[in-house]
Amino acid sequence: MSSAQRATPADRRVAARLRLRDTPVRTASRSSPTPSDWFHSAGSDQVLRDVTTAYIVPPARARSGARLRGAGRGRRGAAPGPALRSRRRRLGRLRVRAGHALGEDAVRGSALAWTILRPSNFAQNFDGHPFRAPLAAGEPALPPGAVPEPFTDLEDVAAVAATVLSEPGRHTGRVCELTGSHALTWAETVELISRASGLPIAYRRVSPAEYTATLVQEGWSEDEAQHLAEMFVLLERGVTAWATDDVATVLGRAPPTFEDFVLRATAAKAWQR
């Protein structure tokens, strides 16, 4: 239950929840005990053995010709892989709402019973990679302007994924747009972080080209920098500007607010220099 590159915080949260439900889980990534690579089929038979349920997280930029294969262990475990076998399995799949359309089409076109999870940008990006350091420095410089984003909490994404994987049949053919309770502009999120933490942090808007150049100067590859800048261009078109009720529909409770996240992160001294 991870991307084919490395386990992510969301993946680890899902695996932990499934284990607490006494659900057998097999994780697969390049560095896991069961190795798997998104772009190569070697070892996929081991990943897929005795699997009925899969949770697949594709790489941020999957190659256009790549096929998908995902599998979990036992009844409801999960793991990803490089191609998607046409079997009647239930698949839980995560993508950022602004991307990964190619992989989503592959899932829909397979013989699988599928559920697609589309989370908005994670609140935890602000107290982790890539926005914690600029916030701690006091001047995050990003492209977004007046278009808001309903930031979602990673804990909610993991809880929804674990629920979908644990309830076969209830969510088949459903696309879940996972968001926070309300949308905020990026400048508003920075203001909330500044007020709660007591730190002088000022948001500065820059062009996508300037942002890309800054990331490259900081050591990002040109491809990675352009990909992140392109995400912001998509967001400015309003493709993820709305909040939904899908978290509440699946979990039976409202998602926490972004302010809730800010209070937790401030208590943990996330932005202290």
PDB file of C-alpha atoms in Angstrom:
ATOM      1  CA  MET A   1       0.000   0.000   0.000  1.00  0.00           C
ATOM      2  CA  SER A   2       2.268   2.738  -1.268  1.00  0.00           C
ATOM      3  CA  SER A   3       3.448   4.418  -4.368  1.00  0.00           C
ATOM      4  CA  ALA A   4       5.741   2.297  -6.474  1.00  0.00           C
ATOM      5  CA  GLN A   5       8.581   4.640  -5.548  1.00  0.00           C
ATOM      6  CA  ARG A   6       8.410   4.835  -1.753  1.00  0.00           C
ATOM      7  CA  ALA A   7       5.864   4.701   1.025  1.00  0.00           C
ATOM      8  CA  THR A   8       4.157   8.037   1.654  1.00  0.00           C
ATOM      9  CA  PRO A   9       2.589   9.373   4.878  1.00  0.00           C
ATOM     10  CA  ALA A  10      -0.885   8.684   3.460  1.00  0.00           C
ATOM     11  CA  ASP A  11       0.041   5.078   2.628  1.00  0.00           C
ATOM     12  CA  ARG A  12       1.426   4.416   6.109  1.00  0.00           C
ATOM     13  CA  ARG A  13      -1.730   5.837   7.664  1.00  0.00           C
ATOM     14  CA  VAL A  14      -3.937   3.539   5.579  1.00  0.00           C
ATOM     15  CA  ALA A  15      -1.856   0.456   6.392  1.00  0.00           C
ATOM     16  CA  ALA A  16      -1.971   1.225  10.106  1.00  0.00           C
ATOM     17  CA  ARG A  17      -5.755   1.565  10.069  1.00  0.00           C
ATOM     18  CA  LEU A  18      -6.197  -1.719   8.241  1.00  0.00           C
ATOM     19  CA  ARG A  19      -3.934  -3.529  10.683  1.00  0.00           C
ATOM     20  CA  LEU A  20      -6.002  -2.219  13.591  1.00  0.00           C
ATOM     21  CA  ARG A  21      -8.989  -3.830  11.864  1.00  0.00           C
ATOM     22  CA  ASP A  22      -7.038  -7.124  11.806  1.00  0.00           C
ATOM     23  CA  THR A  23      -6.877  -6.914   8.025  1.00  0.00           C
ATOM     24  CA  PRO A  24      -3.856  -8.604   6.381  1.00  0.00           C
ATOM     25  CA  VAL A  25      -1.777  -5.976   4.585  1.00  0.00           C
ATOM     26  CA  ARG A  26       1.050  -6.339   2.093  1.00  0.00           C
ATOM     27  CA  THR A  27       2.898  -3.149   1.241  1.00  0.00           C
ATOM     28  CA  ALA A  28       4.919  -2.898  -1.944  1.00  0.00           C
ATOM     29  CA  SER A  29       7.365  -0.248  -3.111  1.00  0.00           C
ATOM     30  CA  ARG A  30      10.955  -0.106  -4.300  1.00  0.00           C
ATOM     31  CA  SER A  31      12.174  -0.164  -0.689  1.00  0.00           C
ATOM     32  CA  SER A  32       9.586  -2.473   0.930  1.00  0.00           C
ATOM     33  CA  PRO A  33      10.101  -6.146   1.890  1.00  0.00           C
ATOM     34  CA  THR A  34       7.908  -6.964  -1.122  1.00  0.00           C
ATOM     35  CA  PRO A  35       9.648  -4.942  -3.845  1.00  0.00           C
ATOM     36  CA  SER A  36       7.635  -3.379  -6.638  1.00  0.00           C
ATOM     37  CA  ASP A  37       8.345  -0.797  -9.311  1.00  0.00           C
ATOM     38  CA  TRP A  38       5.573   1.094 -11.051  1.00  0.00           C
ATOM     39  CA  PHE A  39       7.257   0.900 -14.440  1.00  0.00           C
ATOM     40  CA  HIS A  40       8.497  -2.716 -14.384  1.00  0.00           C
ATOM     41  CA  SER A  41       6.561  -5.959 -14.018  1.00  0.00           C
ATOM     42  CA  ALA A  42       9.380  -7.975 -12.411  1.00  0.00           C
ATOM     43  CA  GLY A  43       8.195  -9.317  -9.049  1.00  0.00           C
ATOM     44  CA  SER A  44       4.563  -8.448  -9.645  1.00  0.00           C
ATOM     45  CA  ASP A  45       3.444 -12.062  -9.236  1.00  0.00           C
ATOM     46  CA  GLN A  46       4.691 -12.009  -5.665  1.00  0.00           C
ATOM     47  CA  VAL A  47       2.928  -8.708  -5.038  1.00  0.00           C
ATOM     48  CA  LEU A  48      -0.353 -10.063  -6.442  1.00  0.00           C
ATOM     49  CA  ARG A  49      -0.365 -13.499  -4.817  1.00  0.00           C
ATOM     50  CA  ASP A  50      -3.637 -14.200  -2.912  1.00  0.00           C
ATOM     51  CA  VAL A  51      -4.820 -10.649  -3.439  1.00  0.00           C
ATOM     52  CA  THR A  52      -8.430  -9.536  -3.751  1.00  0.00           C
ATOM     53  CA  THR A  53      -8.210  -5.823  -2.941  1.00  0.00           C
ATOM     54  CA  ALA A  54      -5.771  -3.122  -4.002  1.00  0.00           C
ATOM     55  CA  TYR A  55      -4.970   0.442  -3.044  1.00  0.00           C
ATOM     56  CA  ILE A  56      -2.807   2.087  -5.704  1.00  0.00           C
ATOM     57  CA  VAL A  57      -1.024   5.417  -5.524  1.00  0.00           C
ATOM     58  CA  PRO A  58       0.693   6.270  -8.828  1.00  0.00           C
ATOM     59  CA  PRO A  59       3.895   8.301  -9.054  1.00  0.00           C
ATOM     60  CA  ALA A  60       3.415  12.039  -9.351  1.00  0.00           C
ATOM     61  CA  ARG A  61       4.217  11.891 -13.068  1.00  0.00           C
ATOM     62  CA  ALA A  62       3.504   8.460 -14.502  1.00  0.00           C
ATOM     63  CA  ARG A  63       4.994   7.847 -17.921  1.00  0.00           C
ATOM     64  CA  SER A  64       2.363   8.046 -20.612  1.00  0.00           C
ATOM     65  CA  GLY A  65       2.841   4.468 -21.769  1.00  0.00           C
ATOM     66  CA  ALA A  66       2.826   2.861 -18.341  1.00  0.00           C
ATOM     67  CA  ARG A  67       0.155   0.343 -17.445  1.00  0.00           C
ATOM     68  CA  LEU A  68      -1.073  -0.165 -13.908  1.00  0.00           C
ATOM     69  CA  ARG A  69      -1.216  -3.216 -11.748  1.00  0.00           C
ATOM     70  CA  GLY A  70      -2.208  -3.208  -8.127  1.00  0.00           C
ATOM     71  CA  ALA A  71      -2.937  -5.804  -5.489  1.00  0.00           C
ATOM     72  CA  GLY A  72      -3.514  -6.318  -1.830  1.00  0.00           C
ATOM     73  CA  ARG A  73      -3.224  -9.334   0.427  1.00  0.00           C
ATOM     74  CA  GLY A  74      -5.958 -11.580   1.762  1.00  0.00           C
ATOM     75  CA  ARG A  75      -9.378 -10.007   1.845  1.00  0.00           C
ATOM     76  CA  ARG A  76      -8.613  -6.295   2.032  1.00  0.00           C
ATOM     77  CA  GLY A  77      -4.893  -5.610   2.062  1.00  0.00           C
ATOM     78  CA  ALA A  78      -3.334  -3.373  -0.531  1.00  0.00           C
ATOM     79  CA  ALA A  79      -0.240  -2.799  -2.653  1.00  0.00           C
ATOM     80  CA  PRO A  80       0.658  -1.141  -5.964  1.00  0.00           C
ATOM     81  CA  GLY A  81       2.569  -2.273  -9.006  1.00  0.00           C
ATOM     82  CA  PRO A  82       3.428  -1.476 -12.603  1.00  0.00           C
ATOM     83  CA  ALA A  83       0.426  -2.855 -14.516  1.00  0.00           C
ATOM     84  CA  LEU A  84      -3.211  -3.588 -13.758  1.00  0.00           C
ATOM     85  CA  ARG A  85      -4.344  -7.191 -14.225  1.00  0.00           C
ATOM     86  CA  SER A  86      -7.877  -7.606 -15.615  1.00  0.00           C
ATOM     87  CA  ARG A  87      -9.425  -9.510 -12.744  1.00  0.00           C
ATOM     88  CA  ARG A  88     -12.549  -8.948 -10.717  1.00  0.00           C
ATOM     89  CA  ARG A  89     -10.887  -7.277  -7.738  1.00  0.00           C
ATOM     90  CA  ARG A  90     -11.883  -4.251  -5.762  1.00  0.00           C
ATOM     91  CA  LEU A  91      -9.494  -1.354  -6.161  1.00  0.00           C
ATOM     92  CA  GLY A  92      -9.100   1.705  -3.972  1.00  0.00           C
ATOM     93  CA  ARG A  93      -7.071   4.319  -5.797  1.00  0.00           C
ATOM     94  CA  LEU A  94      -5.783   7.710  -4.753  1.00  0.00           C
ATOM     95  CA  ARG A  95      -4.966  10.645  -6.990  1.00  0.00           C
ATOM     96  CA  VAL A  96      -4.622  14.367  -6.691  1.00  0.00           C
ATOM     97  CA  ARG A  97      -7.770  15.875  -8.192  1.00  0.00           C
ATOM     98  CA  ALA A  98      -5.851  17.938 -10.742  1.00  0.00           C
ATOM     99  CA  GLY A  99      -3.892  15.048 -12.296  1.00  0.00           C
ATOM    100  CA  HIS A 100      -3.356  11.357 -13.036  1.00  0.00           C
ATOM    101  CA  ALA A 101      -6.227  11.174 -15.520  1.00  0.00           C
ATOM    102  CA  LEU A 102      -4.386   8.572 -17.620  1.00  0.00           C
ATOM    103  CA  GLY A 103      -4.123   6.114 -14.748  1.00  0.00           C
ATOM    104  CA  GLU A 104      -7.724   6.735 -13.771  1.00  0.00           C
ATOM    105  CA  ASP A 105      -8.873   5.900 -17.287  1.00  0.00           C
ATOM    106  CA  ALA A 106      -6.915   2.633 -17.125  1.00  0.00           C
ATOM    107  CA  VAL A 107      -8.707   1.687 -13.910  1.00  0.00           C
ATOM    108  CA  ARG A 108     -12.123   2.513 -15.324  1.00  0.00           C
ATOM    109  CA  GLY A 109     -11.403   0.519 -18.478  1.00  0.00           C
ATOM    110  CA  SER A 110     -10.307  -2.615 -16.647  1.00  0.00           C
ATOM    111  CA  ALA A 111     -12.474  -5.511 -15.477  1.00  0.00           C
ATOM    112  CA  LEU A 112     -12.029  -4.407 -11.870  1.00  0.00           C
ATOM    113  CA  ALA A 113     -14.658  -3.241  -9.430  1.00  0.00           C
ATOM    114  CA  TRP A 114     -13.152   0.139  -8.578  1.00  0.00           C
ATOM    115  CA  THR A 115     -13.444   3.135  -6.310  1.00  0.00           C
ATOM    116  CA  ILE A 116     -11.493   6.332  -7.033  1.00  0.00           C
ATOM    117  CA  LEU A 117     -10.380   8.743  -4.329  1.00  0.00           C
ATOM    118  CA  ARG A 118      -9.586  12.303  -5.442  1.00  0.00           C
ATOM    119  CA  PRO A 119      -8.187  14.335  -2.548  1.00  0.00           C
ATOM    120  CA  SER A 120      -7.537  18.045  -2.770  1.00  0.00           C
ATOM    121  CA  ASN A 121      -4.145  19.376  -1.702  1.00  0.00           C
ATOM    122  CA  PHE A 122      -3.076  18.106   1.710  1.00  0.00           C
ATOM    123  CA  ALA A 123      -3.046  20.391   4.730  1.00  0.00           C
ATOM    124  CA  GLN A 124       0.062  18.515   5.867  1.00  0.00           C
ATOM    125  CA  ASN A 125       2.023  19.997   2.964  1.00  0.00           C
ATOM    126  CA  PHE A 126       2.216  23.142   5.098  1.00  0.00           C
ATOM    127  CA  ASP A 127       4.020  21.513   8.041  1.00  0.00           C
ATOM    128  CA  GLY A 128       6.024  19.168   5.815  1.00  0.00           C
ATOM    129  CA  HIS A 129       7.398  19.068   2.303  1.00  0.00           C
ATOM    130  CA  PRO A 130       7.359  21.352   0.346  1.00  0.00           C
ATOM    131  CA  PHE A 131       5.958  24.384   2.219  1.00  0.00           C
ATOM    132  CA  ARG A 132       7.239  24.099   5.799  1.00  0.00           C
ATOM    133  CA  ALA A 133      10.680  25.567   5.066  1.00  0.00           C
ATOM    134  CA  PRO A 134       9.397  28.691   3.236  1.00  0.00           C
ATOM    135  CA  LEU A 135       6.866  29.273   6.021  1.00  0.00           C
ATOM    136  CA  ALA A 136       9.546  28.940   8.688  1.00  0.00           C
ATOM    137  CA  ALA A 137      11.677  31.422   6.733  1.00  0.00           C
ATOM    138  CA  GLY A 138       8.814  33.914   6.934  1.00  0.00           C
ATOM    139  CA  GLU A 139       8.037  34.541   3.273  1.00  0.00           C
ATOM    140  CA  PRO A 140       6.403  31.748   1.277  1.00  0.00           C
ATOM    141  CA  ALA A 141       6.429  32.763  -2.398  1.00  0.00           C
ATOM    142  CA  LEU A 142       3.890  30.814  -4.458  1.00  0.00           C
ATOM    143  CA  PRO A 143       1.866  31.294  -7.673  1.00  0.00           C
ATOM    144  CA  PRO A 144      -1.742  30.931  -6.358  1.00  0.00           C
ATOM    145  CA  GLY A 145      -3.890  34.057  -6.243  1.00  0.00           C
ATOM    146  CA  ALA A 146      -7.561  34.541  -5.404  1.00  0.00           C
ATOM    147  CA  VAL A 147      -8.797  31.033  -6.294  1.00  0.00           C
ATOM    148  CA  PRO A 148      -9.385  29.045  -3.063  1.00  0.00           C
ATOM    149  CA  GLU A 149      -8.521  25.435  -2.247  1.00  0.00           C
ATOM    150  CA  PRO A 150     -10.435  23.145   0.183  1.00  0.00           C
ATOM    151  CA  PHE A 151      -7.339  21.574   1.778  1.00  0.00           C
ATOM    152  CA  THR A 152      -7.929  18.057   3.024  1.00  0.00           C
ATOM    153  CA  ASP A 153      -6.381  16.340   6.024  1.00  0.00           C
ATOM    154  CA  LEU A 154      -4.233  13.258   5.381  1.00  0.00           C
ATOM    155  CA  GLU A 155      -5.933  11.548   8.299  1.00  0.00           C
ATOM    156  CA  ASP A 156      -9.261  11.860   6.498  1.00  0.00           C
ATOM    157  CA  VAL A 157      -7.810  10.507   3.256  1.00  0.00           C
ATOM    158  CA  ALA A 158      -6.430   7.493   5.098  1.00  0.00           C
ATOM    159  CA  ALA A 159      -9.668   6.947   7.010  1.00  0.00           C
ATOM    160  CA  VAL A 160     -11.735   7.017   3.819  1.00  0.00           C
ATOM    161  CA  ALA A 161      -9.323   4.672   2.027  1.00  0.00           C
ATOM    162  CA  ALA A 162      -9.374   2.175   4.911  1.00  0.00           C
ATOM    163  CA  THR A 163     -13.174   2.325   5.063  1.00  0.00           C
ATOM    164  CA  VAL A 164     -13.556   1.758   1.312  1.00  0.00           C
ATOM    165  CA  LEU A 165     -11.142  -1.183   1.433  1.00  0.00           C
ATOM    166  CA  SER A 166     -12.943  -2.672   4.427  1.00  0.00           C
ATOM    167  CA  GLU A 167     -16.446  -2.471   2.963  1.00  0.00           C
ATOM    168  CA  PRO A 168     -16.433  -4.409  -0.334  1.00  0.00           C
ATOM    169  CA  GLY A 169     -19.378  -3.596  -2.538  1.00  0.00           C
ATOM    170  CA  ARG A 170     -20.567  -0.453  -0.790  1.00  0.00           C
ATOM    171  CA  HIS A 171     -18.459   1.990  -2.813  1.00  0.00           C
ATOM    172  CA  THR A 172     -18.073   0.249  -6.178  1.00  0.00           C
ATOM    173  CA  GLY A 173     -18.016   2.610  -9.148  1.00  0.00           C
ATOM    174  CA  ARG A 174     -17.884   5.670  -6.959  1.00  0.00           C
ATOM    175  CA  VAL A 175     -15.603   8.689  -7.335  1.00  0.00           C
ATOM    176  CA  CYS A 176     -14.980  10.340  -3.956  1.00  0.00           C
ATOM    177  CA  GLU A 177     -13.871  13.967  -4.090  1.00  0.00           C
ATOM    178  CA  LEU A 178     -12.136  14.338  -0.723  1.00  0.00           C
ATOM    179  CA  THR A 179     -11.841  17.887   0.607  1.00  0.00           C
ATOM    180  CA  GLY A 180     -11.794  19.853   3.796  1.00  0.00           C
ATOM    181  CA  SER A 181     -14.880  21.554   5.178  1.00  0.00           C
ATOM    182  CA  HIS A 182     -14.305  24.866   3.382  1.00  0.00           C
ATOM    183  CA  ALA A 183     -12.018  26.477   0.849  1.00  0.00           C
ATOM    184  CA  LEU A 184      -9.344  29.069   1.606  1.00  0.00           C
ATOM    185  CA  THR A 185      -6.975  31.017  -0.599  1.00  0.00           C
ATOM    186  CA  TRP A 186      -3.310  30.230  -0.119  1.00  0.00           C
ATOM    187  CA  ALA A 187      -2.771  33.723   1.263  1.00  0.00           C
ATOM    188  CA  GLU A 188      -5.508  33.084   3.834  1.00  0.00           C
ATOM    189  CA  THR A 189      -3.857  29.842   4.960  1.00  0.00           C
ATOM    190  CA  VAL A 190      -0.573  31.674   5.494  1.00  0.00           C
ATOM    191  CA  GLU A 191      -2.343  34.376   7.502  1.00  0.00           C
ATOM    192  CA  LEU A 192      -3.932  31.734   9.741  1.00  0.00           C
ATOM    193  CA  ILE A 193      -0.555  30.061  10.292  1.00  0.00           C
ATOM    194  CA  SER A 194       1.065  33.409  11.101  1.00  0.00           C
ATOM    195  CA  ARG A 195      -1.653  34.400  13.579  1.00  0.00           C
ATOM    196  CA  ALA A 196      -1.785  31.054  15.369  1.00  0.00           C
ATOM    197  CA  SER A 197       1.988  30.628  15.595  1.00  0.00           C
ATOM    198  CA  GLY A 198       2.715  34.252  16.433  1.00  0.00           C
ATOM    199  CA  LEU A 199       5.398  34.287  13.743  1.00  0.00           C
ATOM    200  CA  PRO A 200       5.788  37.077  11.173  1.00  0.00           C
ATOM    201  CA  ILE A 201       4.936  35.263   7.936  1.00  0.00           C
ATOM    202  CA  ALA A 202       3.894  37.155   4.800  1.00  0.00           C
ATOM    203  CA  TYR A 203       2.554  35.551   1.635  1.00  0.00           C
ATOM    204  CA  ARG A 204       4.082  36.714  -1.648  1.00  0.00           C
ATOM    205  CA  ARG A 205       2.632  35.800  -5.017  1.00  0.00           C
ATOM    206  CA  VAL A 206       5.071  35.027  -7.840  1.00  0.00           C
ATOM    207  CA  SER A 207       4.678  33.862 -11.426  1.00  0.00           C
ATOM    208  CA  PRO A 208       4.887  30.130 -12.255  1.00  0.00           C
ATOM    209  CA  ALA A 209       8.138  30.807 -14.138  1.00  0.00           C
ATOM    210  CA  GLU A 210       9.682  32.592 -11.157  1.00  0.00           C
ATOM    211  CA  TYR A 211       8.532  29.815  -8.846  1.00  0.00           C
ATOM    212  CA  THR A 212      10.058  27.168 -11.102  1.00  0.00           C
ATOM    213  CA  ALA A 213      13.366  29.023 -11.209  1.00  0.00           C
ATOM    214  CA  THR A 214      13.419  29.308  -7.410  1.00  0.00           C
ATOM    215  CA  LEU A 215      12.825  25.600  -6.950  1.00  0.00           C
ATOM    216  CA  VAL A 216      15.624  24.743  -9.363  1.00  0.00           C
ATOM    217  CA  GLN A 217      17.956  27.047  -7.431  1.00  0.00           C
ATOM    218  CA  GLU A 218      16.989  25.162  -4.271  1.00  0.00           C
ATOM    219  CA  GLY A 219      18.051  21.874  -5.835  1.00  0.00           C
ATOM    220  CA  TRP A 220      14.869  20.565  -7.449  1.00  0.00           C
ATOM    221  CA  SER A 221      15.181  19.005 -10.875  1.00  0.00           C
ATOM    222  CA  GLU A 222      13.784  21.039 -13.760  1.00  0.00           C
ATOM    223  CA  ASP A 223      11.113  18.385 -14.351  1.00  0.00           C
ATOM    224  CA  GLU A 224       9.968  18.289 -10.712  1.00  0.00           C
ATOM    225  CA  ALA A 225       9.909  22.078 -10.471  1.00  0.00           C
ATOM    226  CA  GLN A 226       7.858  22.456 -13.639  1.00  0.00           C
ATOM    227  CA  HIS A 227       5.431  19.781 -12.484  1.00  0.00           C
ATOM    228  CA  LEU A 228       4.706  21.586  -9.223  1.00  0.00           C
ATOM    229  CA  ALA A 229       4.354  24.924 -11.021  1.00  0.00           C
ATOM    230  CA  GLU A 230       1.953  23.319 -13.507  1.00  0.00           C
ATOM    231  CA  MET A 231      -0.171  22.109 -10.613  1.00  0.00           C
ATOM    232  CA  PHE A 232      -0.590  25.692  -9.446  1.00  0.00           C
ATOM    233  CA  VAL A 233      -1.582  26.774 -12.960  1.00  0.00           C
ATOM    234  CA  LEU A 234      -4.338  24.139 -12.895  1.00  0.00           C
ATOM    235  CA  LEU A 235      -5.493  25.268  -9.469  1.00  0.00           C
ATOM    236  CA  GLU A 236      -5.800  28.839 -10.707  1.00  0.00           C
ATOM    237  CA  ARG A 237      -8.348  27.588 -13.236  1.00  0.00           C
ATOM    238  CA  GLY A 238     -10.588  26.616 -10.318  1.00  0.00           C
ATOM    239  CA  VAL A 239     -10.514  22.857 -10.981  1.00  0.00           C
ATOM    240  CA  THR A 240     -10.399  22.092  -7.225  1.00  0.00           C
ATOM    241  CA  ALA A 241     -11.938  25.223  -5.753  1.00  0.00           C
ATOM    242  CA  TRP A 242     -15.023  23.640  -4.203  1.00  0.00           C
ATOM    243  CA  ALA A 243     -15.607  21.721  -0.970  1.00  0.00           C
ATOM    244  CA  THR A 244     -17.626  18.505  -1.038  1.00  0.00           C
ATOM    245  CA  ASP A 245     -19.497  16.316   1.451  1.00  0.00           C
ATOM    246  CA  ASP A 246     -17.778  13.083   0.391  1.00  0.00           C
ATOM    247  CA  VAL A 247     -15.642  12.712   3.534  1.00  0.00           C
ATOM    248  CA  ALA A 248     -18.741  13.059   5.705  1.00  0.00           C
ATOM    249  CA  THR A 249     -20.701  10.674   3.471  1.00  0.00           C
ATOM    250  CA  VAL A 250     -18.121   7.896   3.814  1.00  0.00           C
ATOM    251  CA  LEU A 251     -17.050   8.455   7.428  1.00  0.00           C
ATOM    252  CA  GLY A 252     -20.299   9.736   8.959  1.00  0.00           C
ATOM    253  CA  ARG A 253     -18.611  12.829  10.366  1.00  0.00           C
ATOM    254  CA  ALA A 254     -17.519  16.206   9.103  1.00  0.00           C
ATOM    255  CA  PRO A 255     -13.867  16.736   8.208  1.00  0.00           C
ATOM    256  CA  PRO A 256     -11.742  18.909  10.503  1.00  0.00           C
ATOM    257  CA  THR A 257     -11.198  22.505   9.483  1.00  0.00           C
ATOM    258  CA  PHE A 258      -7.901  23.906   8.263  1.00  0.00           C
ATOM    259  CA  GLU A 259      -7.836  25.891  11.496  1.00  0.00           C
ATOM    260  CA  ASP A 260      -7.870  22.574  13.397  1.00  0.00           C
ATOM    261  CA  PHE A 261      -4.787  21.488  11.468  1.00  0.00           C
ATOM    262  CA  VAL A 262      -3.043  24.813  12.112  1.00  0.00           C
ATOM    263  CA  LEU A 263      -3.649  24.519  15.865  1.00  0.00           C
ATOM    264  CA  ARG A 264      -2.216  20.982  15.964  1.00  0.00           C
ATOM    265  CA  ALA A 265       0.815  21.925  13.885  1.00  0.00           C
ATOM    266  CA  THR A 266       1.448  25.070  15.938  1.00  0.00           C
ATOM    267  CA  ALA A 267       1.362  23.031  19.156  1.00  0.00           C
ATOM    268  CA  ALA A 268       3.992  20.765  17.589  1.00  0.00           C
ATOM    269  CA  LYS A 269       6.131  23.850  16.760  1.00  0.00           C
ATOM    270  CA  ALA A 270       6.022  22.995  13.076  1.00  0.00           C
ATOM    271  CA  TRP A 271       7.142  26.430  11.865  1.00  0.00           C
ATOM    272  CA  GLN A 272       9.638  27.382  14.556  1.00  0.00           C
ATOM    273  CA  ARG A 273      12.937  28.465  13.027  1.00  0.00           C
TER     274      ARG A 273
END
